[in-house]
């Protein structure tokens, strides 16, 4: 972070650590994912996926830590 030399202080910074249990893509996959035909095995999956229009729950984002 570069602070311009002509800034008159004080300068305050805030940092947040947010957490969400699942990514948005994984949530869509779990609730509305449909696999197209293709090969799949224990160590690979070459199928393409699409998502139907089912409503997907919004996963909450929790702030674990905030520091100013």
PDB file of N, CA and C in Angstrom:
ATOM      1  N   UNK A   1       0.844  -1.166   0.000  1.00  0.00           N
ATOM      2  CA  UNK A   1       0.000   0.000   0.000  1.00  0.00           C
ATOM      3  C   UNK A   1       0.888   1.226   0.000  1.00  0.00           C
ATOM      4  N   UNK A   2       0.627   2.105  -0.925  1.00  0.00           N
ATOM      5  CA  UNK A   2       1.399   3.342  -1.028  1.00  0.00           C
ATOM      6  C   UNK A   2       0.563   4.490  -0.484  1.00  0.00           C
ATOM      7  N   UNK A   3       1.143   5.232   0.426  1.00  0.00           N
ATOM      8  CA  UNK A   3       0.471   6.393   1.004  1.00  0.00           C
ATOM      9  C   UNK A   3       1.143   7.633   0.445  1.00  0.00           C
ATOM     10  N   UNK A   4       0.378   8.537  -0.163  1.00  0.00           N
ATOM     11  CA  UNK A   4       0.967   9.749  -0.716  1.00  0.00           C
ATOM     12  C   UNK A   4       1.681  10.570   0.356  1.00  0.00           C
ATOM     13  N   UNK A   5       2.765  11.221  -0.043  1.00  0.00           N
ATOM     14  CA  UNK A   5       3.572  11.988   0.915  1.00  0.00           C
ATOM     15  C   UNK A   5       2.834  13.198   1.466  1.00  0.00           C
ATOM     16  N   UNK A   6       1.877  13.743   0.726  1.00  0.00           N
ATOM     17  CA  UNK A   6       1.187  14.956   1.173  1.00  0.00           C
ATOM     18  C   UNK A   6      -0.043  14.687   2.043  1.00  0.00           C
ATOM     19  N   UNK A   7      -0.257  13.437   2.448  1.00  0.00           N
ATOM     20  CA  UNK A   7      -1.394  13.101   3.309  1.00  0.00           C
ATOM     21  C   UNK A   7      -1.122  13.588   4.723  1.00  0.00           C
ATOM     22  N   UNK A   8      -2.149  14.199   5.294  1.00  0.00           N
ATOM     23  CA  UNK A   8      -2.055  14.662   6.678  1.00  0.00           C
ATOM     24  C   UNK A   8      -2.800  13.646   7.539  1.00  0.00           C
ATOM     25  N   UNK A   9      -2.139  13.097   8.549  1.00  0.00           N
ATOM     26  CA  UNK A   9      -2.683  12.032   9.380  1.00  0.00           C
ATOM     27  C   UNK A   9      -3.697  12.522  10.361  1.00  0.00           C
ATOM     28  N   UNK A  10      -4.207  11.671  11.190  1.00  0.00           N
ATOM     29  CA  UNK A  10      -3.872  10.259  11.295  1.00  0.00           C
ATOM     30  C   UNK A  10      -4.566   9.430  10.198  1.00  0.00           C
ATOM     31  N   UNK A  11      -3.984   8.289   9.871  1.00  0.00           N
ATOM     32  CA  UNK A  11      -4.533   7.356   8.900  1.00  0.00           C
ATOM     33  C   UNK A  11      -5.011   6.122   9.659  1.00  0.00           C
ATOM     34  N   UNK A  12      -6.228   5.686   9.358  1.00  0.00           N
ATOM     35  CA  UNK A  12      -6.791   4.515  10.018  1.00  0.00           C
ATOM     36  C   UNK A  12      -7.063   3.435   8.977  1.00  0.00           C
ATOM     37  N   UNK A  13      -6.628   2.225   9.270  1.00  0.00           N
ATOM     38  CA  UNK A  13      -6.885   1.081   8.402  1.00  0.00           C
ATOM     39  C   UNK A  13      -7.749   0.080   9.148  1.00  0.00           C
ATOM     40  N   UNK A  14      -8.564  -0.647   8.395  1.00  0.00           N
ATOM     41  CA  UNK A  14      -9.373  -1.697   8.984  1.00  0.00           C
ATOM     42  C   UNK A  14      -9.232  -2.949   8.131  1.00  0.00           C
ATOM     43  N   UNK A  15      -9.086  -4.097   8.775  1.00  0.00           N
ATOM     44  CA  UNK A  15      -8.998  -5.381   8.064  1.00  0.00           C
ATOM     45  C   UNK A  15     -10.073  -6.309   8.614  1.00  0.00           C
ATOM     46  N   UNK A  16     -10.674  -7.110   7.711  1.00  0.00           N
ATOM     47  CA  UNK A  16     -11.696  -8.071   8.118  1.00  0.00           C
ATOM     48  C   UNK A  16     -11.341  -9.440   7.558  1.00  0.00           C
ATOM     49  N   UNK A  17     -11.628 -10.482   8.342  1.00  0.00           N
ATOM     50  CA  UNK A  17     -11.501 -11.857   7.882  1.00  0.00           C
ATOM     51  C   UNK A  17     -12.911 -12.437   7.812  1.00  0.00           C
ATOM     52  N   UNK A  18     -13.393 -12.672   6.585  1.00  0.00           N
ATOM     53  CA  UNK A  18     -14.733 -13.217   6.377  1.00  0.00           C
ATOM     54  C   UNK A  18     -14.656 -14.708   6.099  1.00  0.00           C
ATOM     55  N   UNK A  19     -15.726 -15.411   6.445  1.00  0.00           N
ATOM     56  CA  UNK A  19     -15.793 -16.859   6.251  1.00  0.00           C
ATOM     57  C   UNK A  19     -17.162 -17.232   5.701  1.00  0.00           C
ATOM     58  N   UNK A  20     -17.162 -18.084   4.678  1.00  0.00           N
ATOM     59  CA  UNK A  20     -18.398 -18.665   4.172  1.00  0.00           C
ATOM     60  C   UNK A  20     -18.158 -20.162   4.059  1.00  0.00           C
ATOM     61  N   UNK A  21     -19.082 -20.971   4.554  1.00  0.00           N
ATOM     62  CA  UNK A  21     -18.880 -22.417   4.633  1.00  0.00           C
ATOM     63  C   UNK A  21     -18.626 -23.034   3.264  1.00  0.00           C
ATOM     64  N   UNK A  22     -19.372 -22.633   2.244  1.00  0.00           N
ATOM     65  CA  UNK A  22     -19.203 -23.176   0.901  1.00  0.00           C
ATOM     66  C   UNK A  22     -19.102 -22.031  -0.090  1.00  0.00           C
ATOM     67  N   UNK A  23     -18.381 -22.266  -1.178  1.00  0.00           N
ATOM     68  CA  UNK A  23     -18.337 -21.257  -2.244  1.00  0.00           C
ATOM     69  C   UNK A  23     -19.694 -21.215  -2.944  1.00  0.00           C
ATOM     70  N   UNK A  24     -19.950 -20.128  -3.638  1.00  0.00           N
ATOM     71  CA  UNK A  24     -21.203 -19.974  -4.360  1.00  0.00           C
ATOM     72  C   UNK A  24     -21.356 -21.072  -5.417  1.00  0.00           C
ATOM     73  N   UNK A  25     -20.275 -21.413  -6.119  1.00  0.00           N
ATOM     74  CA  UNK A  25     -20.335 -22.458  -7.144  1.00  0.00           C
ATOM     75  C   UNK A  25     -20.708 -23.807  -6.523  1.00  0.00           C
ATOM     76  N   UNK A  26     -20.102 -24.157  -5.414  1.00  0.00           N
ATOM     77  CA  UNK A  26     -20.387 -25.438  -4.765  1.00  0.00           C
ATOM     78  C   UNK A  26     -21.835 -25.491  -4.270  1.00  0.00           C
ATOM     79  N   UNK A  27     -22.344 -24.392  -3.771  1.00  0.00           N
ATOM     80  CA  UNK A  27     -23.739 -24.348  -3.324  1.00  0.00           C
ATOM     81  C   UNK A  27     -24.671 -24.565  -4.505  1.00  0.00           C
ATOM     82  N   UNK A  28     -24.407 -23.881  -5.628  1.00  0.00           N
ATOM     83  CA  UNK A  28     -25.234 -24.084  -6.825  1.00  0.00           C
ATOM     84  C   UNK A  28     -25.155 -25.540  -7.295  1.00  0.00           C
ATOM     85  N   UNK A  29     -23.948 -26.107  -7.289  1.00  0.00           N
ATOM     86  CA  UNK A  29     -23.764 -27.487  -7.720  1.00  0.00           C
ATOM     87  C   UNK A  29     -24.579 -28.446  -6.850  1.00  0.00           C
ATOM     88  N   UNK A  30     -24.545 -28.257  -5.539  1.00  0.00           N
ATOM     89  CA  UNK A  30     -25.229 -29.166  -4.620  1.00  0.00           C
ATOM     90  C   UNK A  30     -26.752 -29.085  -4.743  1.00  0.00           C
ATOM     91  N   UNK A  31     -27.285 -27.888  -4.996  1.00  0.00           N
ATOM     92  CA  UNK A  31     -28.733 -27.720  -5.018  1.00  0.00           C
ATOM     93  C   UNK A  31     -29.346 -27.769  -6.409  1.00  0.00           C
ATOM     94  N   UNK A  32     -28.592 -27.434  -7.451  1.00  0.00           N
ATOM     95  CA  UNK A  32     -29.198 -27.324  -8.776  1.00  0.00           C
ATOM     96  C   UNK A  32     -28.298 -27.828  -9.894  1.00  0.00           C
ATOM     97  N   UNK A  33     -27.248 -28.574  -9.563  1.00  0.00           N
ATOM     98  CA  UNK A  33     -26.322 -29.044 -10.592  1.00  0.00           C
ATOM     99  C   UNK A  33     -26.852 -30.251 -11.341  1.00  0.00           C
ATOM    100  N   UNK A  34     -26.655 -30.252 -12.646  1.00  0.00           N
ATOM    101  CA  UNK A  34     -27.070 -31.360 -13.501  1.00  0.00           C
ATOM    102  C   UNK A  34     -25.865 -31.754 -14.353  1.00  0.00           C
ATOM    103  N   UNK A  35     -25.462 -33.010 -14.280  1.00  0.00           N
ATOM    104  CA  UNK A  35     -24.313 -33.485 -15.056  1.00  0.00           C
ATOM    105  C   UNK A  35     -24.769 -33.934 -16.435  1.00  0.00           C
ATOM    106  N   UNK A  36     -24.015 -33.523 -17.460  1.00  0.00           N
ATOM    107  CA  UNK A  36     -24.260 -34.003 -18.817  1.00  0.00           C
ATOM    108  C   UNK A  36     -23.498 -35.305 -18.986  1.00  0.00           C
ATOM    109  N   UNK A  37     -23.751 -36.009 -20.072  1.00  0.00           N
ATOM    110  CA  UNK A  37     -23.087 -37.294 -20.267  1.00  0.00           C
ATOM    111  C   UNK A  37     -21.591 -37.111 -20.463  1.00  0.00           C
ATOM    112  N   UNK A  38     -20.816 -38.086 -20.043  1.00  0.00           N
ATOM    113  CA  UNK A  38     -19.367 -38.048 -20.154  1.00  0.00           C
ATOM    114  C   UNK A  38     -18.767 -39.084 -19.224  1.00  0.00           C
ATOM    115  N   UNK A  39     -17.461 -39.148 -19.211  1.00  0.00           N
ATOM    116  CA  UNK A  39     -16.784 -40.128 -18.372  1.00  0.00           C
ATOM    117  C   UNK A  39     -16.511 -39.572 -16.984  1.00  0.00           C
ATOM    118  N   UNK A  40     -16.621 -40.455 -15.993  1.00  0.00           N
ATOM    119  CA  UNK A  40     -16.313 -40.082 -14.619  1.00  0.00           C
ATOM    120  C   UNK A  40     -15.805 -41.312 -13.893  1.00  0.00           C
ATOM    121  N   UNK A  41     -14.853 -41.114 -13.013  1.00  0.00           N
ATOM    122  CA  UNK A  41     -14.302 -42.198 -12.219  1.00  0.00           C
ATOM    123  C   UNK A  41     -13.928 -41.690 -10.844  1.00  0.00           C
ATOM    124  N   UNK A  42     -13.214 -42.485 -10.077  1.00  0.00           N
ATOM    125  CA  UNK A  42     -12.826 -42.077  -8.727  1.00  0.00           C
ATOM    126  C   UNK A  42     -11.847 -40.911  -8.736  1.00  0.00           C
ATOM    127  N   UNK A  43     -10.984 -40.817  -9.752  1.00  0.00           N
ATOM    128  CA  UNK A  43      -9.952 -39.782  -9.745  1.00  0.00           C
ATOM    129  C   UNK A  43     -10.149 -38.722 -10.825  1.00  0.00           C
ATOM    130  N   UNK A  44     -11.234 -38.776 -11.592  1.00  0.00           N
ATOM    131  CA  UNK A  44     -11.461 -37.766 -12.627  1.00  0.00           C
ATOM    132  C   UNK A  44     -12.953 -37.656 -12.917  1.00  0.00           C
ATOM    133  N   UNK A  45     -13.316 -36.529 -13.518  1.00  0.00           N
ATOM    134  CA  UNK A  45     -14.697 -36.303 -13.941  1.00  0.00           C
ATOM    135  C   UNK A  45     -14.659 -35.331 -15.116  1.00  0.00           C
ATOM    136  N   UNK A  46     -14.876 -35.847 -16.316  1.00  0.00           N
ATOM    137  CA  UNK A  46     -14.803 -35.007 -17.503  1.00  0.00           C
ATOM    138  C   UNK A  46     -16.176 -34.515 -17.962  1.00  0.00           C
ATOM    139  N   UNK A  47     -17.204 -34.768 -17.144  1.00  0.00           N
ATOM    140  CA  UNK A  47     -18.543 -34.319 -17.521  1.00  0.00           C
ATOM    141  C   UNK A  47     -18.668 -32.808 -17.400  1.00  0.00           C
ATOM    142  N   UNK A  48     -19.536 -32.242 -18.236  1.00  0.00           N
ATOM    143  CA  UNK A  48     -19.871 -30.824 -18.113  1.00  0.00           C
ATOM    144  C   UNK A  48     -21.099 -30.712 -17.222  1.00  0.00           C
ATOM    145  N   UNK A  49     -21.194 -29.609 -16.510  1.00  0.00           N
ATOM    146  CA  UNK A  49     -22.316 -29.403 -15.597  1.00  0.00           C
ATOM    147  C   UNK A  49     -23.084 -28.163 -15.999  1.00  0.00           C
ATOM    148  N   UNK A  50     -24.367 -28.212 -15.789  1.00  0.00           N
ATOM    149  CA  UNK A  50     -25.203 -27.030 -15.969  1.00  0.00           C
ATOM    150  C   UNK A  50     -26.050 -26.887 -14.712  1.00  0.00           C
ATOM    151  N   UNK A  51     -26.632 -25.737 -14.536  1.00  0.00           N
ATOM    152  CA  UNK A  51     -27.438 -25.471 -13.350  1.00  0.00           C
ATOM    153  C   UNK A  51     -28.843 -25.104 -13.786  1.00  0.00           C
ATOM    154  N   UNK A  52     -29.840 -25.791 -13.214  1.00  0.00           N
ATOM    155  CA  UNK A  52     -31.211 -25.439 -13.556  1.00  0.00           C
ATOM    156  C   UNK A  52     -31.625 -24.210 -12.746  1.00  0.00           C
ATOM    157  N   UNK A  53     -32.850 -23.829 -12.878  1.00  0.00           N
ATOM    158  CA  UNK A  53     -33.292 -22.569 -12.271  1.00  0.00           C
ATOM    159  C   UNK A  53     -33.843 -22.722 -10.857  1.00  0.00           C
ATOM    160  N   UNK A  54     -33.555 -23.829 -10.182  1.00  0.00           N
ATOM    161  CA  UNK A  54     -34.010 -24.000  -8.796  1.00  0.00           C
ATOM    162  C   UNK A  54     -33.442 -22.885  -7.920  1.00  0.00           C
ATOM    163  N   UNK A  55     -34.218 -22.429  -6.961  1.00  0.00           N
ATOM    164  CA  UNK A  55     -33.661 -21.430  -6.040  1.00  0.00           C
ATOM    165  C   UNK A  55     -32.565 -22.057  -5.177  1.00  0.00           C
ATOM    166  N   UNK A  56     -31.519 -21.306  -4.956  1.00  0.00           N
ATOM    167  CA  UNK A  56     -30.375 -21.773  -4.176  1.00  0.00           C
ATOM    168  C   UNK A  56     -30.299 -20.927  -2.911  1.00  0.00           C
ATOM    169  N   UNK A  57     -30.176 -21.544  -1.739  1.00  0.00           N
ATOM    170  CA  UNK A  57     -30.108 -20.744  -0.516  1.00  0.00           C
ATOM    171  C   UNK A  57     -28.846 -19.882  -0.476  1.00  0.00           C
ATOM    172  N   UNK A  58     -28.973 -18.722   0.115  1.00  0.00           N
ATOM    173  CA  UNK A  58     -27.810 -17.855   0.288  1.00  0.00           C
ATOM    174  C   UNK A  58     -27.061 -18.317   1.525  1.00  0.00           C
ATOM    175  N   UNK A  59     -25.780 -18.598   1.353  1.00  0.00           N
ATOM    176  CA  UNK A  59     -24.957 -19.015   2.478  1.00  0.00           C
ATOM    177  C   UNK A  59     -24.502 -17.763   3.226  1.00  0.00           C
ATOM    178  N   UNK A  60     -24.619 -17.744   4.539  1.00  0.00           N
ATOM    179  CA  UNK A  60     -24.215 -16.552   5.284  1.00  0.00           C
ATOM    180  C   UNK A  60     -22.701 -16.355   5.241  1.00  0.00           C
ATOM    181  N   UNK A  61     -22.303 -15.108   5.225  1.00  0.00           N
ATOM    182  CA  UNK A  61     -20.890 -14.741   5.333  1.00  0.00           C
ATOM    183  C   UNK A  61     -20.703 -14.173   6.732  1.00  0.00           C
ATOM    184  N   UNK A  62     -19.793 -14.776   7.482  1.00  0.00           N
ATOM    185  CA  UNK A  62     -19.571 -14.407   8.874  1.00  0.00           C
ATOM    186  C   UNK A  62     -18.227 -13.708   8.989  1.00  0.00           C
ATOM    187  N   UNK A  63     -18.195 -12.566   9.673  1.00  0.00           N
ATOM    188  CA  UNK A  63     -16.924 -11.900   9.942  1.00  0.00           C
ATOM    189  C   UNK A  63     -16.317 -12.531  11.190  1.00  0.00           C
ATOM    190  N   UNK A  64     -15.184 -13.214  10.998  1.00  0.00           N
ATOM    191  CA  UNK A  64     -14.521 -13.896  12.123  1.00  0.00           C
ATOM    192  C   UNK A  64     -13.682 -12.936  12.951  1.00  0.00           C
ATOM    193  N   UNK A  65     -13.064 -11.984  12.274  1.00  0.00           N
ATOM    194  CA  UNK A  65     -12.162 -11.073  12.987  1.00  0.00           C
ATOM    195  C   UNK A  65     -12.156  -9.737  12.289  1.00  0.00           C
ATOM    196  N   UNK A  66     -12.185  -8.660  13.047  1.00  0.00           N
ATOM    197  CA  UNK A  66     -12.086  -7.300  12.524  1.00  0.00           C
ATOM    198  C   UNK A  66     -11.054  -6.557  13.366  1.00  0.00           C
ATOM    199  N   UNK A  67     -10.134  -5.928  12.716  1.00  0.00           N
ATOM    200  CA  UNK A  67      -9.084  -5.202  13.425  1.00  0.00           C
ATOM    201  C   UNK A  67      -8.943  -3.819  12.833  1.00  0.00           C
ATOM    202  N   UNK A  68      -8.957  -2.819  13.665  1.00  0.00           N
ATOM    203  CA  UNK A  68      -8.794  -1.441  13.201  1.00  0.00           C
ATOM    204  C   UNK A  68      -7.479  -0.888  13.702  1.00  0.00           C
TER     205      UNK A  68
END
